[in-house]
PDB file of C-alpha atoms in Angstrom:
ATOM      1  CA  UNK A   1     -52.288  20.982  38.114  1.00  0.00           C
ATOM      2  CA  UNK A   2     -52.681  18.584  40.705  1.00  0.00           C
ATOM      3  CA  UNK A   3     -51.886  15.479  39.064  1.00  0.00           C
ATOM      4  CA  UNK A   4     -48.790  17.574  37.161  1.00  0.00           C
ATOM      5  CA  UNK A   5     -47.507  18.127  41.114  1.00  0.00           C
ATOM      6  CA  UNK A   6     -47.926  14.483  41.918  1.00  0.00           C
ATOM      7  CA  UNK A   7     -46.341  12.430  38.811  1.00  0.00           C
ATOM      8  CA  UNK A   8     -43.206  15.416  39.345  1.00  0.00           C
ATOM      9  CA  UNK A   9     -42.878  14.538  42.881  1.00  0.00           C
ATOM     10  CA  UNK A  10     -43.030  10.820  41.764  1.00  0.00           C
ATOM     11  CA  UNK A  11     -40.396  11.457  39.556  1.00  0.00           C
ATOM     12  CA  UNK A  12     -37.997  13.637  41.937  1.00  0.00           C
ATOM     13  CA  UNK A  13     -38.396  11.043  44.172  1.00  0.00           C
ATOM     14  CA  UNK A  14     -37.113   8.485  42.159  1.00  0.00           C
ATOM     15  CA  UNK A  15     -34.171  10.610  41.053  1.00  0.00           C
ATOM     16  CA  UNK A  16     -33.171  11.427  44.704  1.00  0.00           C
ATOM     17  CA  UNK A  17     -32.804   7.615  44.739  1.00  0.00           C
ATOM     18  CA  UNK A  18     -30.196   7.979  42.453  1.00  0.00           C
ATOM     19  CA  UNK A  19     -26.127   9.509  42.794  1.00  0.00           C
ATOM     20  CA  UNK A  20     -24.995  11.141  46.295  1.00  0.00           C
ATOM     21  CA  UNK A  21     -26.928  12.690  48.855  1.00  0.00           C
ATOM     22  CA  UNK A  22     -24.377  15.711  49.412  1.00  0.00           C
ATOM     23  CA  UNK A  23     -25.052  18.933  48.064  1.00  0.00           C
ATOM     24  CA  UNK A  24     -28.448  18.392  46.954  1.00  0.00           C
ATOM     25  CA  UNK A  25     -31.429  20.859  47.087  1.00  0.00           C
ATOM     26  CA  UNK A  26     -33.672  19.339  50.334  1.00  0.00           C
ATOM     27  CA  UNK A  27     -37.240  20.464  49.284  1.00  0.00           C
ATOM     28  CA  UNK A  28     -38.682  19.364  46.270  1.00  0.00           C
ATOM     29  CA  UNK A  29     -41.800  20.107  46.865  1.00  0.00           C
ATOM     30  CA  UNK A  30     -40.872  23.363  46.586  1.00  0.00           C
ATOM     31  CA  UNK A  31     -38.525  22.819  43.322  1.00  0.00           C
ATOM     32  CA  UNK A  32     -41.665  21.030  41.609  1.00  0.00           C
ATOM     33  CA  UNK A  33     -44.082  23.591  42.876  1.00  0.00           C
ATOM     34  CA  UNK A  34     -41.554  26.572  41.196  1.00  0.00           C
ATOM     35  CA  UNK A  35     -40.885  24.294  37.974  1.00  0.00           C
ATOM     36  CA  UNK A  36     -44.666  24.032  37.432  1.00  0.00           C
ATOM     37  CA  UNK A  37     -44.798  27.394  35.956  1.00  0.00           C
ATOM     38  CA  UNK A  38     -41.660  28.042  34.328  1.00  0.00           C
ATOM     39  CA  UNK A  39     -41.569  28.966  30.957  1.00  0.00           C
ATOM     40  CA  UNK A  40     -39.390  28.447  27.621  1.00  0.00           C
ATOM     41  CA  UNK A  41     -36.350  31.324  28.114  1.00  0.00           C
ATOM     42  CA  UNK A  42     -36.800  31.260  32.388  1.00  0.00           C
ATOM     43  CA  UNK A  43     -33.522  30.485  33.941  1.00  0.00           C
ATOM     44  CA  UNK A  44     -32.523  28.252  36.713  1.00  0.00           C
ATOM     45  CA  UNK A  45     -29.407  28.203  38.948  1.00  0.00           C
ATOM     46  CA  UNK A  46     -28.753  26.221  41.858  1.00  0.00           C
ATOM     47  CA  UNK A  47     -26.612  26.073  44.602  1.00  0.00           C
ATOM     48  CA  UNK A  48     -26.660  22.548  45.191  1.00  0.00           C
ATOM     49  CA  UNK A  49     -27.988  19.653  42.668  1.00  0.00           C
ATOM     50  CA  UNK A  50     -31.871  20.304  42.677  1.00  0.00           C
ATOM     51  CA  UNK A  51     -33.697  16.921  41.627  1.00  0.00           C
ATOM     52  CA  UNK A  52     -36.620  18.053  40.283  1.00  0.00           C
ATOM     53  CA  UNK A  53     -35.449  20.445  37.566  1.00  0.00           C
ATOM     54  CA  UNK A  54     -32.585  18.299  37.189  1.00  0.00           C
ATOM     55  CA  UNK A  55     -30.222  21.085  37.599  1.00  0.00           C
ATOM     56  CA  UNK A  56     -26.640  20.104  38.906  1.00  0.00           C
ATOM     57  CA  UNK A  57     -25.054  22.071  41.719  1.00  0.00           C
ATOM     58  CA  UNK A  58     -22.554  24.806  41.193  1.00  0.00           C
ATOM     59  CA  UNK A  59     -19.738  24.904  43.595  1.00  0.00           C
ATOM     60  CA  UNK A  60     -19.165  27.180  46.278  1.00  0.00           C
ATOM     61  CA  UNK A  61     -16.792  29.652  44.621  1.00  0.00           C
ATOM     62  CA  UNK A  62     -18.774  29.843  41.090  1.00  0.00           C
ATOM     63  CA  UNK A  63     -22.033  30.328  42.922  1.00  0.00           C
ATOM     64  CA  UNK A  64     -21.336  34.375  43.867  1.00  0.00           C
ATOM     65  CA  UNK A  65     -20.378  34.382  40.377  1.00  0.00           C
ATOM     66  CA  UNK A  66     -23.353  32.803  39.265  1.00  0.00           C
ATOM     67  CA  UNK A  67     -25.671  34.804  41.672  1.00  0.00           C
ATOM     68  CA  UNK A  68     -23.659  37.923  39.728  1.00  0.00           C
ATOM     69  CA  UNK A  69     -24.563  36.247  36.493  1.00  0.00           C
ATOM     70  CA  UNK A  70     -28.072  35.951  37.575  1.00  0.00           C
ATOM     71  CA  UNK A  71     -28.627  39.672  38.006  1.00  0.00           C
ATOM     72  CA  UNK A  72     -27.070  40.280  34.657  1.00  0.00           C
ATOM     73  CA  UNK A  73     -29.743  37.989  32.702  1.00  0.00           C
ATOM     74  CA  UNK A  74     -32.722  39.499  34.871  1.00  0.00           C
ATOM     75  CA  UNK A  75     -31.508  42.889  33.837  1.00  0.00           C
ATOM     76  CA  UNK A  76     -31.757  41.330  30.152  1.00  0.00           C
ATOM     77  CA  UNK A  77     -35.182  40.192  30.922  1.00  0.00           C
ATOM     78  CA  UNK A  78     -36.576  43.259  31.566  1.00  0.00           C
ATOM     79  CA  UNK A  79     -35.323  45.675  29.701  1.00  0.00           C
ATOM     80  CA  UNK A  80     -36.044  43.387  27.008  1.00  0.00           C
ATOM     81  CA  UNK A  81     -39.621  42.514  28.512  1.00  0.00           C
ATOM     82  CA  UNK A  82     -39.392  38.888  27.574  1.00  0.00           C
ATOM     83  CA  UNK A  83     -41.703  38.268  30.618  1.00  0.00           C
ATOM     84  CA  UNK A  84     -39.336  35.681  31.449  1.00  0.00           C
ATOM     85  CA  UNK A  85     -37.554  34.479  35.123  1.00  0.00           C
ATOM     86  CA  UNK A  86     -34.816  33.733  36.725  1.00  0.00           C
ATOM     87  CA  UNK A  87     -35.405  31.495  39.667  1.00  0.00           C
ATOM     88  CA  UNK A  88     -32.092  30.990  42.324  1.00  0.00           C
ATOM     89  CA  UNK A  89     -32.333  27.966  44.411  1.00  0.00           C
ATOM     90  CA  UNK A  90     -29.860  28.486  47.416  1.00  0.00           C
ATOM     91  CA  UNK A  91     -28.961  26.813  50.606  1.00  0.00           C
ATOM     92  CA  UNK A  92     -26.530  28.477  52.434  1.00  0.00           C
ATOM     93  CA  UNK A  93     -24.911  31.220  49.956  1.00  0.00           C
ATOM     94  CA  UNK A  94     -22.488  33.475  51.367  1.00  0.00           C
ATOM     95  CA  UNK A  95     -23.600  36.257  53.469  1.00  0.00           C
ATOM     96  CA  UNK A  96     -22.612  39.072  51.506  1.00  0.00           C
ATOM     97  CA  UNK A  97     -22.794  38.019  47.969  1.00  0.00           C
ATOM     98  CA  UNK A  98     -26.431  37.117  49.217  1.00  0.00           C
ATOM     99  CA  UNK A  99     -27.200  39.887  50.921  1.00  0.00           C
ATOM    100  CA  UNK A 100     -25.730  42.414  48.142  1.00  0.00           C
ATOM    101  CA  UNK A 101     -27.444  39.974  45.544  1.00  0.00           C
ATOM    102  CA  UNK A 102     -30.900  40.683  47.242  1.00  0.00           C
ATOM    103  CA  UNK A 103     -30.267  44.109  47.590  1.00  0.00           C
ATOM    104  CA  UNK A 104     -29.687  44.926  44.188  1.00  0.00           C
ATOM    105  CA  UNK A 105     -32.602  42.751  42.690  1.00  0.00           C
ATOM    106  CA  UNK A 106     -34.797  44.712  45.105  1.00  0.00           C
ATOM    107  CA  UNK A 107     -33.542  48.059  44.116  1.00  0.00           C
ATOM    108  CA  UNK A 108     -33.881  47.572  40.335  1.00  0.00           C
ATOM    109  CA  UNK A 109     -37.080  45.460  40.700  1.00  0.00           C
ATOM    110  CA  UNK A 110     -35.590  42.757  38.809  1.00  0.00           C
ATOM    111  CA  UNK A 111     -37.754  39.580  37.897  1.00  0.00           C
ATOM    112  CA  UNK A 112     -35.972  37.036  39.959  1.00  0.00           C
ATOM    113  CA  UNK A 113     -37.166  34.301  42.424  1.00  0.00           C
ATOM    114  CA  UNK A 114     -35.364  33.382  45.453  1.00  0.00           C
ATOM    115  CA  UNK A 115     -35.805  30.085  47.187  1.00  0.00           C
ATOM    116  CA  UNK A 116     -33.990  29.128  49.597  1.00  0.00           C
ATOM    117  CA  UNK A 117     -33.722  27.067  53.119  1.00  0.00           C
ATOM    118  CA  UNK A 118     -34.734  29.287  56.059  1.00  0.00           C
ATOM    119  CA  UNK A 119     -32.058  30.527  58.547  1.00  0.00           C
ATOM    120  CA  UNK A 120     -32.082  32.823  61.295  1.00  0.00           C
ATOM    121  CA  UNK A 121     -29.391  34.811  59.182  1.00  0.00           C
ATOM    122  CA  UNK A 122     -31.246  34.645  56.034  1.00  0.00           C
ATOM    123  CA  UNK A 123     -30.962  38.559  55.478  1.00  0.00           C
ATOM    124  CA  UNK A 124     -34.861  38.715  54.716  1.00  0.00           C
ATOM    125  CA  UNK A 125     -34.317  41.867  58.101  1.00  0.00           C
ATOM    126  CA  UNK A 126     -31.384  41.124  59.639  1.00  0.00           C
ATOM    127  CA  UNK A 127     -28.297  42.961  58.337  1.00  0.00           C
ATOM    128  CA  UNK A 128     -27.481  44.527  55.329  1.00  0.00           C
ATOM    129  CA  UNK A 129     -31.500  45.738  53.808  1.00  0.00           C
ATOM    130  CA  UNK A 130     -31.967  48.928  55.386  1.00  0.00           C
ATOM    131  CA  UNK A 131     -35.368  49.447  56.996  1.00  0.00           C
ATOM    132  CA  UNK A 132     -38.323  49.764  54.644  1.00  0.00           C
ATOM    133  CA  UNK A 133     -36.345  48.512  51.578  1.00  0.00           C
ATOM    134  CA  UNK A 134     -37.031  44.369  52.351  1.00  0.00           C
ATOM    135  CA  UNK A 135     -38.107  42.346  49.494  1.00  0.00           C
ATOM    136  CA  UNK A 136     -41.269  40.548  49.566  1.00  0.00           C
ATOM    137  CA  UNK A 137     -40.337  37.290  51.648  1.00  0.00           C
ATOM    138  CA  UNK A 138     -42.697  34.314  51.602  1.00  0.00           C
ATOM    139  CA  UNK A 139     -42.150  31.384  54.536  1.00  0.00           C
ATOM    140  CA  UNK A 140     -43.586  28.345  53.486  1.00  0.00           C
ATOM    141  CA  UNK A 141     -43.687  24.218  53.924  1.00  0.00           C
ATOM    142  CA  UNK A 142     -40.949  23.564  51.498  1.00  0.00           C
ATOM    143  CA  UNK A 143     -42.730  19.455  51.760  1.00  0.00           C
ATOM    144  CA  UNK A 144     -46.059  20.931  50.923  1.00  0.00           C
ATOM    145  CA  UNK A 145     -46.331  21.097  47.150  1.00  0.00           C
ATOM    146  CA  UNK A 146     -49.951  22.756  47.392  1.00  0.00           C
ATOM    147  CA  UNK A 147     -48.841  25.719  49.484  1.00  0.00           C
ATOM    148  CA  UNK A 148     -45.872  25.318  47.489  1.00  0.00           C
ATOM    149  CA  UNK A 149     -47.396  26.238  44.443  1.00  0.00           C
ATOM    150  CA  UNK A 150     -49.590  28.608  45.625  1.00  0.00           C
ATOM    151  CA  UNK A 151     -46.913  31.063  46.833  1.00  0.00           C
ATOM    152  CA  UNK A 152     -44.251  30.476  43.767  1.00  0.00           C
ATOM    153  CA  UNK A 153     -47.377  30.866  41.180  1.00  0.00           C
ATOM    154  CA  UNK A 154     -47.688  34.346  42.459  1.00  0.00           C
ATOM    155  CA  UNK A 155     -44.103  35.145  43.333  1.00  0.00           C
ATOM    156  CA  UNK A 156     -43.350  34.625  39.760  1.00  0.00           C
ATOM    157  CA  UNK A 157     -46.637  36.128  38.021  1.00  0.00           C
ATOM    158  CA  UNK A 158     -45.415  39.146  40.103  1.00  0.00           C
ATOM    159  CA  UNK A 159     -42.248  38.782  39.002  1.00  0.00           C
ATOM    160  CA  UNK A 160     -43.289  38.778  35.101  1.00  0.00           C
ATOM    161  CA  UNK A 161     -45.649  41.565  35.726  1.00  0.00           C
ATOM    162  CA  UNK A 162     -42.349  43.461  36.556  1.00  0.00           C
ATOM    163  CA  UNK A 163     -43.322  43.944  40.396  1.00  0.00           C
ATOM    164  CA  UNK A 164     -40.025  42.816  41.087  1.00  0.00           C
ATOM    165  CA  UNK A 165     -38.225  39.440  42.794  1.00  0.00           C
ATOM    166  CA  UNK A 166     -39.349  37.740  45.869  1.00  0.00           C
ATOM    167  CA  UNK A 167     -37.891  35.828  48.638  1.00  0.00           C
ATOM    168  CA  UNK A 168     -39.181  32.332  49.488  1.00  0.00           C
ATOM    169  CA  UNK A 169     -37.995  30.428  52.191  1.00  0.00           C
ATOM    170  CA  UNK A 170     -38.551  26.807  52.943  1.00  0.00           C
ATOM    171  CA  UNK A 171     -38.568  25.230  56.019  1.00  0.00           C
ATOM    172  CA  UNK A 172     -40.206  21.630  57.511  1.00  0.00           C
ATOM    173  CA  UNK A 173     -43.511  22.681  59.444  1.00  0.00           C
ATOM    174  CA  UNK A 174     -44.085  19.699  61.774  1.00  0.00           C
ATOM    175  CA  UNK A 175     -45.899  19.266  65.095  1.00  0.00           C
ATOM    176  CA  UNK A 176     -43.846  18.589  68.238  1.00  0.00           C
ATOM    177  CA  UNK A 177     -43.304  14.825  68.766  1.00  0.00           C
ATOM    178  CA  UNK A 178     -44.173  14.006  64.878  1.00  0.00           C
ATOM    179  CA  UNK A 179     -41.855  13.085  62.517  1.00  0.00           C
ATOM    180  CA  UNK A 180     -41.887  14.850  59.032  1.00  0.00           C
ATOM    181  CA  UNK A 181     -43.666  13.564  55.844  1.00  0.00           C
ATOM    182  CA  UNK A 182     -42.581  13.408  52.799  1.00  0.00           C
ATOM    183  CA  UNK A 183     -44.316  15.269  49.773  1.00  0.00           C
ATOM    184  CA  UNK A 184     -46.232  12.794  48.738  1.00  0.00           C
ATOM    185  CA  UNK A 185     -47.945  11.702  51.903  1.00  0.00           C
ATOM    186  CA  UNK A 186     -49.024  15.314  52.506  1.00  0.00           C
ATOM    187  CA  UNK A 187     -50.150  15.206  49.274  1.00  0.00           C
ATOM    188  CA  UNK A 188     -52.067  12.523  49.319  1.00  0.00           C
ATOM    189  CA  UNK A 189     -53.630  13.965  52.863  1.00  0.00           C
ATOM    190  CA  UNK A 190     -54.994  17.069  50.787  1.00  0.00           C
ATOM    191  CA  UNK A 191     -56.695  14.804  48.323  1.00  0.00           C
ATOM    192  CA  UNK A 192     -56.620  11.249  49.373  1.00  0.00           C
ATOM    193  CA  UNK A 193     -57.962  10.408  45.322  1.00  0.00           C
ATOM    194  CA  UNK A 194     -54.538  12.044  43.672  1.00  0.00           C
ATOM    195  CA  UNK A 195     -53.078   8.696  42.811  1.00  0.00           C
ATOM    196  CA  UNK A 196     -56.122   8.231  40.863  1.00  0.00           C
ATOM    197  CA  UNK A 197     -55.798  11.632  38.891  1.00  0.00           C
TER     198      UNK A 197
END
């Protein structure tokens, strides 16, 4: 699994070399860590260009439709039981659509994975989920594939068990006065040998 992470984030790397820098997905760590596991028949959609899936943004306007369309093949997923996923990489969706996308995933335990850039207005408890009725939400190291991994490995074995989606949110841990590493270096820091794998 290990050296799958690395030669992925080698490769992301190298496409984020390549085309614009606008609208494009800013963890891929995480994105590698999530694609690790997906299986033939799981979906992806993005709200901006994600690297290392190689899935191309969608724009502003079609993304509520697409988080709408996203719901609809979940539902297919499990009342079929395929045991497949839909995964939704956003950065800053619109409130509502977001919020009333969240909402309804949680209330018909749908097999869906969130990911998306942490924000104080995130709606993980802030408006909109009444009290009691959050989805399981998962802060993590978006530029740590390892704890990467670790949490979308079980958010989405929950989520084909049919426990029902999960909310991860990525943000850059970093000590005051340090500037941030990339995904490889932190790799590398885990297990100094990976290059070797």
């Amino acid at each position: 699994t290990l050296r799958a992470l690395y030669r992925a984030l080698l490769k992301a790397r190298d496409r984020r070399g390549e085309g614009s820098r606008s609208r494009r997905w800013n963890f891929d760590a995480a994105a590698v860590a999530v694609a690790q596991d997906l299986i033939p028949g799981d979906t992806v959609i993005a709200e901006h260009a994600v690297t290392a899936i190689q899935r191309p943004p969608s724009t502003a306007r079609v993304f509520t439709t697409e988080l709408e369309r996203a719901l609809g093949i979940a539902l297919q997923h499990k009342t079929r039981k395929t045991g497949n996923v839909m995964v939704v990489f956003a950065n800053r969706p619109a409130r509502e659509s977001w919020l009333d996308t969240l909402e309804a995933a949680r209330a018909h335990r749908l097999p869906i994975l969130f990911v998306t850039e942490l924000r104080e207005d995130s709606g993980a408890g802030k408006r909109g989920l009444e009290p009691g009725t959050e989805l399981p939400r998962i802060v993590v190291d978006g530029n740590d594939v390892v704890a990467s991994y670790r949490v979308a490995h079980e958010a989405l074995d929950r989520a084909r068990r049919d426990r029902g989606p999960t909310l991860i949110e990525c943000t850059a841990f970093r000590l005051k006065g340090r500037r941030r590493q990339d995904s490889i270096a932190m790799l590398k820091a885990y297990f100094p040998q990976v290059d070797r794998l």
